[in-house]
Amino acid sequence: MKQLFYLSFWFFQTRFLGKKKPLQTVLFISDECNLACKHCSVYNHTNPHRKTFEEIKEELIYSYRLGSRFVDFEGGEPLMWKDGEKNTNDLIDLAKEIGFFSTTITTNGQFPLTACKADSIWVSLDGLKPYHDEIRGKGVFDKLCKHIAESNHKALSVNMVINSINYHSVRETIEFVKNNPSIQSISLNFYTPRTLEEDPLFLDWEKRRELIDEIIKMKKEKYPIMNSISGLKYMKTNEFKKYCWITNFILPDKSRFDTCPMQHIGVCERCGYCMAGEMTSVFHFKLETIFSAIKLRMK
Ligand SMILES: C[S@@+](CC[C@H](N)C(=O)[O-])C[C@H]1O[C@@H](n2cnc3c(N)ncnc32)[C@H](O)[C@@H]1O
């Protein structure tokens, strides 16, 4: 009840009074990673940044004071994070003590998930085995499936980033999710280039539009797709007003951004993050999106 009150108040302040106040935080706790995925640049195998517990505590308090109430622990691989005796579960407890409503971890699924205390777990799944392993490395898919099957977590979903390698696997991956009792839903994103250069992983717009039409069709057929229909429609052209300041970001090098850091690189036109469209849908009061966001975040 208290949480619903806060959310209504936040909506009123931001939508009607024009206040720019984040509701969620993407907090990179390190850039240490055990993989080197083809589409990702957030890993540092030679000299990784590893934040201490105290540094993360300070960043959580800072974000909470800005107004944020949902935190996603990101990396690198967040499940590799340690500071002395402390591990990611201590960060989750800490976030809850500070007052965050809900915590999320985004992981590559290469470590056991049974002990993970996050309210929701997002496992990255970039297609079925041949595609996932081509992007993330040999044997990664099988390990991920094993850890998902053993996890027993009530809110585990998968996150797919569609690119020019794996776009053929979208339908079968959604089918796989539907038939896997350990997975709640799938969120579908498109690869976002990190520079303004030509990028062979970027999926061309025509294929993107065709795929989104197919995803919308599957969503209407009740496949467990997290994206809302209005959010998906926005992603077809990317020509919509964005409200990415709803999330604040703190990067592995501790730099703080009050909106998506990619905005500063100027790649928003080719953005493929579904959250951009979802946030716009929430802001335009699309009830379907609001209800699915509440369902996803609040228990
Ligand atoms: C940076 S990773 C870190 C967490 C964890 N190691 C993992 O693999 O899920 C977080 C998410 O960002 C996605 N991602 C990385 N680079 C991306 C890009 N250029 N465009 C879209 N999504 C990307 C990954 O696929 C993953 O789902």
Short mmCIF file of C-alpha atoms and ligand atoms in Angstrom, two decimals:
data_model
loop_
_atom_site.label_atom_id
_atom_site.label_comp_id
_atom_site.label_asym_id
_atom_site.label_seq_id
_atom_site.Cartn_x
_atom_site.Cartn_y
_atom_site.Cartn_z
CA MET A 1 0.00 0.00 0.00
CA LYS A 2 2.83 2.34 1.01
CA GLN A 3 4.59 1.41 -2.22
CA LEU A 4 1.53 2.10 -4.36
CA PHE A 5 1.16 5.45 -2.65
CA TYR A 6 4.80 6.29 -3.40
CA LEU A 7 4.40 5.27 -7.04
CA SER A 8 1.24 7.38 -7.47
CA PHE A 9 3.00 10.34 -5.87
CA TRP A 10 6.05 9.84 -8.10
CA PHE A 11 3.80 9.68 -11.18
CA PHE A 12 1.98 12.85 -10.16
CA GLN A 13 5.22 14.75 -9.52
CA THR A 14 6.89 13.69 -12.75
CA ARG A 15 3.93 13.58 -15.14
CA PHE A 16 2.02 16.64 -13.98
CA LEU A 17 4.58 18.80 -12.18
CA GLY A 18 7.40 18.11 -14.64
CA LYS A 19 9.85 16.92 -12.01
CA LYS A 20 12.64 14.66 -13.31
CA LYS A 21 13.15 12.11 -10.61
CA PRO A 22 14.39 8.55 -11.15
CA LEU A 23 12.36 5.57 -10.06
CA GLN A 24 14.96 2.92 -10.77
CA THR A 25 18.71 2.56 -10.64
CA VAL A 26 21.03 0.50 -12.75
CA LEU A 27 24.04 0.02 -10.53
CA PHE A 28 27.15 -1.55 -12.03
CA ILE A 29 28.95 -3.15 -9.12
CA SER A 30 31.99 -4.18 -11.18
CA ASP A 31 33.07 -4.87 -14.74
CA GLU A 32 34.68 -8.16 -13.85
CA CYS A 33 33.21 -10.90 -16.03
CA ASN A 34 33.82 -14.55 -16.84
CA LEU A 35 32.59 -14.16 -20.44
CA ALA A 36 33.38 -11.92 -23.40
CA CYS A 37 30.10 -11.77 -25.30
CA LYS A 38 30.26 -10.55 -28.89
CA HIS A 39 27.69 -7.80 -28.43
CA CYS A 40 28.82 -6.54 -25.02
CA SER A 41 31.49 -4.06 -23.99
CA VAL A 42 30.93 -4.11 -20.23
CA TYR A 43 33.75 -6.41 -19.26
CA ASN A 44 37.33 -5.83 -18.30
CA HIS A 45 39.49 -8.93 -18.08
CA THR A 46 42.80 -7.20 -17.46
CA ASN A 47 42.18 -4.60 -14.81
CA PRO A 48 38.58 -4.79 -13.60
CA HIS A 49 36.91 -2.16 -11.45
CA ARG A 50 35.63 -3.79 -8.27
CA LYS A 51 33.62 -1.55 -6.00
CA THR A 52 33.78 -2.11 -2.26
CA PHE A 53 30.72 -2.75 -0.10
CA GLU A 54 31.04 0.75 1.36
CA GLU A 55 31.24 2.37 -2.09
CA ILE A 56 28.13 0.53 -3.23
CA LYS A 57 26.36 1.50 0.00
CA GLU A 58 27.11 5.14 -0.74
CA GLU A 59 25.78 4.77 -4.29
CA LEU A 60 22.61 3.09 -3.08
CA ILE A 61 21.95 5.85 -0.55
CA TYR A 62 22.63 8.49 -3.20
CA SER A 63 20.14 6.84 -5.61
CA TYR A 64 17.52 6.39 -2.89
CA ARG A 65 17.78 10.06 -1.98
CA LEU A 66 17.23 10.99 -5.63
CA GLY A 67 13.93 9.11 -5.42
CA SER A 68 14.78 5.69 -6.83
CA ARG A 69 13.05 2.68 -5.29
CA PHE A 70 14.05 -0.19 -7.60
CA VAL A 71 17.61 -1.29 -8.12
CA ASP A 72 19.16 -3.57 -10.70
CA PHE A 73 22.62 -4.86 -9.83
CA GLU A 74 24.61 -5.10 -13.04
CA GLY A 75 28.11 -5.92 -14.18
CA GLY A 76 30.31 -7.39 -15.53
CA GLU A 77 28.93 -10.48 -13.91
CA PRO A 78 27.26 -9.41 -10.65
CA LEU A 79 27.36 -12.91 -9.17
CA MET A 80 31.18 -12.77 -9.21
CA TRP A 81 31.18 -9.76 -6.92
CA LYS A 82 32.80 -10.13 -3.49
CA ASP A 83 34.26 -7.85 -0.87
CA GLY A 84 35.90 -9.92 1.89
CA GLU A 85 33.14 -12.11 3.31
CA LYS A 86 30.40 -10.18 1.55
CA ASN A 87 28.68 -11.25 -1.65
CA THR A 88 25.77 -9.98 -3.77
CA ASN A 89 23.20 -11.22 -1.27
CA ASP A 90 24.64 -8.75 1.24
CA LEU A 91 24.05 -5.98 -1.31
CA ILE A 92 20.46 -7.13 -1.73
CA ASP A 93 19.91 -7.07 2.04
CA LEU A 94 21.52 -3.66 2.19
CA ALA A 95 19.28 -2.24 -0.56
CA LYS A 96 16.21 -3.51 1.30
CA GLU A 97 17.45 -2.00 4.59
CA ILE A 98 17.89 1.35 2.85
CA GLY A 99 14.29 1.17 1.66
CA PHE A 100 14.35 -0.05 -1.95
CA PHE A 101 11.09 -1.80 -2.80
CA SER A 102 12.65 -4.41 -5.00
CA THR A 103 16.02 -5.68 -6.22
CA THR A 104 17.00 -7.34 -9.46
CA ILE A 105 20.11 -9.09 -10.67
CA THR A 106 21.02 -9.49 -14.33
CA THR A 107 23.27 -12.49 -14.79
CA ASN A 108 24.76 -14.68 -17.48
CA GLY A 109 23.57 -17.76 -15.58
CA GLN A 110 27.01 -19.36 -15.28
CA PHE A 111 26.86 -19.55 -11.49
CA PRO A 112 24.31 -21.39 -9.33
CA LEU A 113 21.21 -19.29 -8.69
CA THR A 114 19.73 -21.27 -5.81
CA ALA A 115 20.97 -18.96 -3.07
CA CYS A 116 20.22 -15.70 -4.88
CA LYS A 117 18.04 -13.45 -2.72
CA ALA A 118 17.14 -10.87 -5.40
CA ASP A 119 13.40 -10.30 -5.82
CA SER A 120 13.81 -10.98 -9.51
CA ILE A 121 16.55 -12.56 -11.56
CA TRP A 122 17.10 -11.76 -15.23
CA VAL A 123 19.18 -14.35 -17.02
CA SER A 124 20.58 -13.31 -20.38
CA LEU A 125 19.53 -15.74 -23.09
CA ASP A 126 20.50 -14.79 -26.63
CA GLY A 127 18.78 -17.61 -28.50
CA LEU A 128 18.86 -21.38 -28.39
CA LYS A 129 22.14 -23.27 -27.99
CA PRO A 130 23.89 -22.64 -31.36
CA TYR A 131 23.12 -18.91 -31.26
CA HIS A 132 23.66 -18.37 -27.56
CA ASP A 133 27.00 -20.22 -27.64
CA GLU A 134 28.14 -18.43 -30.77
CA ILE A 135 27.60 -15.10 -29.03
CA ARG A 136 28.65 -16.05 -25.49
CA GLY A 137 30.99 -19.04 -25.79
CA LYS A 138 30.92 -22.82 -26.03
CA GLY A 139 29.03 -24.64 -23.27
CA VAL A 140 27.43 -21.48 -21.90
CA PHE A 141 23.88 -22.44 -22.93
CA ASP A 142 23.96 -25.86 -21.21
CA LYS A 143 25.28 -24.40 -17.98
CA LEU A 144 22.65 -21.67 -18.03
CA CYS A 145 19.84 -24.23 -18.55
CA LYS A 146 21.14 -26.33 -15.65
CA HIS A 147 21.26 -23.35 -13.30
CA ILE A 148 17.82 -22.15 -14.34
CA ALA A 149 16.34 -25.63 -13.80
CA GLU A 150 17.91 -25.86 -10.33
CA SER A 151 17.15 -22.29 -9.32
CA ASN A 152 13.66 -22.73 -7.87
CA HIS A 153 13.30 -18.93 -7.91
CA LYS A 154 9.75 -17.59 -8.13
CA ALA A 155 10.59 -14.64 -10.39
CA LEU A 156 13.21 -15.69 -12.89
CA SER A 157 12.92 -14.31 -16.40
CA VAL A 158 15.22 -14.16 -19.39
CA ASN A 159 16.48 -11.23 -21.39
CA MET A 160 17.25 -11.61 -25.10
CA VAL A 161 19.28 -9.12 -27.12
CA ILE A 162 18.46 -9.58 -30.78
CA ASN A 163 21.23 -8.95 -33.31
CA SER A 164 22.20 -9.96 -36.83
CA ILE A 165 23.48 -13.33 -35.58
CA ASN A 166 20.52 -14.57 -33.55
CA TYR A 167 17.41 -12.97 -35.06
CA HIS A 168 16.42 -16.33 -36.63
CA SER A 169 16.14 -17.77 -33.13
CA VAL A 170 13.60 -15.35 -31.66
CA ARG A 171 10.45 -17.43 -32.19
CA GLU A 172 12.02 -20.69 -30.96
CA THR A 173 13.45 -18.91 -27.92
CA ILE A 174 10.02 -17.56 -27.00
CA GLU A 175 8.61 -21.11 -27.45
CA PHE A 176 11.42 -22.45 -25.23
CA VAL A 177 10.49 -19.95 -22.50
CA LYS A 178 6.81 -20.88 -22.72
CA ASN A 179 7.67 -24.56 -22.26
CA ASN A 180 10.15 -24.03 -19.44
CA PRO A 181 8.38 -24.06 -16.04
CA SER A 182 11.35 -22.38 -14.33
CA ILE A 183 11.11 -19.23 -16.48
CA GLN A 184 8.43 -16.64 -15.92
CA SER A 185 8.81 -14.49 -19.04
CA ILE A 186 11.12 -13.16 -21.72
CA SER A 187 12.03 -9.57 -22.45
CA LEU A 188 13.11 -8.76 -25.99
CA ASN A 189 15.66 -6.09 -26.80
CA PHE A 190 17.69 -5.22 -29.87
CA TYR A 191 21.42 -4.80 -29.99
CA THR A 192 22.41 -1.17 -29.45
CA PRO A 193 25.71 -0.16 -31.07
CA ARG A 194 28.13 1.57 -28.73
CA THR A 195 29.46 3.94 -31.42
CA LEU A 196 28.13 5.88 -34.38
CA GLU A 197 30.06 3.65 -36.81
CA GLU A 198 28.54 0.98 -39.06
CA ASP A 199 28.11 -2.12 -36.94
CA PRO A 200 27.66 -5.62 -38.38
CA LEU A 201 25.74 -6.79 -35.31
CA PHE A 202 23.05 -4.14 -35.75
CA LEU A 203 19.86 -5.62 -37.18
CA ASP A 204 18.48 -3.61 -40.08
CA TRP A 205 15.21 -1.77 -39.57
CA GLU A 206 13.15 -3.83 -41.98
CA LYS A 207 14.02 -7.08 -40.21
CA ARG A 208 13.44 -5.40 -36.85
CA ARG A 209 9.94 -4.32 -37.89
CA GLU A 210 9.06 -7.78 -39.24
CA LEU A 211 10.26 -9.40 -36.04
CA ILE A 212 8.34 -6.98 -33.85
CA ASP A 213 5.15 -7.76 -35.77
CA GLU A 214 5.75 -11.43 -35.11
CA ILE A 215 6.48 -10.80 -31.42
CA ILE A 216 3.28 -8.75 -31.08
CA LYS A 217 1.35 -11.61 -32.68
CA MET A 218 2.86 -14.08 -30.19
CA LYS A 219 2.12 -11.71 -27.31
CA LYS A 220 -1.54 -11.61 -28.40
CA GLU A 221 -1.47 -15.42 -28.43
CA LYS A 222 -0.50 -15.22 -24.74
CA TYR A 223 3.16 -16.19 -24.98
CA PRO A 224 4.96 -15.02 -21.80
CA ILE A 225 6.51 -11.88 -23.33
CA MET A 226 7.32 -9.15 -20.84
CA ASN A 227 7.34 -6.28 -23.37
CA SER A 228 4.03 -4.48 -23.69
CA ILE A 229 2.42 -4.10 -27.11
CA SER A 230 2.70 -0.33 -26.97
CA GLY A 231 6.38 -0.56 -25.98
CA LEU A 232 7.02 -2.94 -28.89
CA LYS A 233 5.30 -0.59 -31.32
CA TYR A 234 7.54 2.27 -30.20
CA MET A 235 10.59 0.11 -30.89
CA LYS A 236 9.58 -0.34 -34.54
CA THR A 237 10.82 3.09 -35.57
CA ASN A 238 12.34 4.51 -32.41
CA GLU A 239 10.61 7.78 -33.22
CA PHE A 240 9.13 8.57 -29.85
CA LYS A 241 9.86 10.90 -27.00
CA LYS A 242 12.07 9.14 -24.49
CA TYR A 243 11.97 9.45 -20.72
CA CYS A 244 15.18 7.61 -19.94
CA TRP A 245 15.81 9.82 -16.89
CA ILE A 246 13.36 7.47 -15.12
CA THR A 247 16.49 5.37 -14.56
CA ASN A 248 19.73 6.68 -13.12
CA PHE A 249 22.93 4.81 -13.88
CA ILE A 250 26.14 4.36 -11.92
CA LEU A 251 28.90 2.81 -13.98
CA PRO A 252 31.74 0.47 -12.91
CA ASP A 253 34.16 3.44 -12.80
CA LYS A 254 31.70 5.13 -10.37
CA SER A 255 30.59 7.80 -12.85
CA ARG A 256 27.00 8.84 -12.21
CA PHE A 257 24.42 9.59 -14.91
CA ASP A 258 20.92 10.92 -14.38
CA THR A 259 19.80 9.23 -17.60
CA CYS A 260 20.99 6.47 -19.92
CA PRO A 261 24.73 7.02 -20.47
CA MET A 262 24.34 6.01 -24.13
CA GLN A 263 22.57 9.33 -24.68
CA HIS A 264 25.94 11.06 -24.35
CA ILE A 265 27.37 8.92 -27.16
CA GLY A 266 24.47 9.89 -29.40
CA VAL A 267 23.28 6.39 -30.26
CA CYS A 268 19.64 6.80 -29.14
CA GLU A 269 18.38 6.66 -32.72
CA ARG A 270 19.53 3.04 -32.92
CA CYS A 271 18.61 2.17 -29.33
CA GLY A 272 17.21 -1.32 -28.85
CA TYR A 273 16.62 -1.37 -25.10
CA CYS A 274 12.99 -2.25 -24.52
CA MET A 275 12.93 -0.17 -21.35
CA ALA A 276 13.02 3.03 -23.43
CA GLY A 277 9.66 2.20 -25.02
CA GLU A 278 8.25 0.76 -21.82
CA MET A 279 9.05 3.94 -19.88
CA THR A 280 7.38 6.06 -22.55
CA SER A 281 4.30 3.81 -22.38
CA VAL A 282 4.14 4.22 -18.61
CA PHE A 283 4.44 7.95 -19.01
CA HIS A 284 1.63 8.01 -21.56
CA PHE A 285 -0.50 6.10 -19.12
CA LYS A 286 -0.81 2.90 -21.18
CA LEU A 287 -2.61 0.71 -18.67
CA GLU A 288 -1.29 -2.58 -20.10
CA THR A 289 2.29 -1.40 -19.50
CA ILE A 290 1.57 0.01 -16.06
CA PHE A 291 -0.06 -3.22 -14.89
CA SER A 292 2.72 -5.41 -16.26
CA ALA A 293 5.36 -3.14 -14.66
CA ILE A 294 3.57 -3.40 -11.30
CA LYS A 295 3.25 -7.18 -11.70
CA LEU A 296 6.92 -7.48 -12.55
CA ARG A 297 8.25 -5.29 -9.78
CA MET A 298 5.83 -5.65 -6.88
CA LYS A 299 4.93 -8.81 -5.06
C1 LIG B 1 26.12 -5.94 -19.53
S1 LIG B 1 25.32 -7.46 -19.18
C2 LIG B 1 25.87 -7.74 -17.53
C3 LIG B 1 25.18 -8.82 -16.79
C4 LIG B 1 25.60 -10.25 -17.07
N1 LIG B 1 26.99 -10.45 -17.16
C5 LIG B 1 24.88 -10.78 -18.29
O1 LIG B 1 25.50 -11.25 -19.22
O2 LIG B 1 23.66 -10.74 -18.26
C6 LIG B 1 23.62 -6.97 -18.95
C7 LIG B 1 22.72 -7.11 -20.16
O3 LIG B 1 23.08 -6.14 -21.14
C8 LIG B 1 22.96 -6.74 -22.42
N2 LIG B 1 23.78 -6.00 -23.38
C9 LIG B 1 25.12 -5.92 -23.40
N3 LIG B 1 25.53 -5.17 -24.44
C10 LIG B 1 24.40 -4.77 -25.09
C11 LIG B 1 24.16 -3.97 -26.25
N4 LIG B 1 25.16 -3.45 -26.95
N5 LIG B 1 22.89 -3.77 -26.63
C12 LIG B 1 21.87 -4.29 -25.91
N6 LIG B 1 22.04 -5.04 -24.82
C13 LIG B 1 23.29 -5.29 -24.41
C14 LIG B 1 23.42 -8.15 -22.16
O4 LIG B 1 23.01 -9.06 -23.17
C15 LIG B 1 22.78 -8.47 -20.83
O5 LIG B 1 21.48 -8.99 -20.99
#
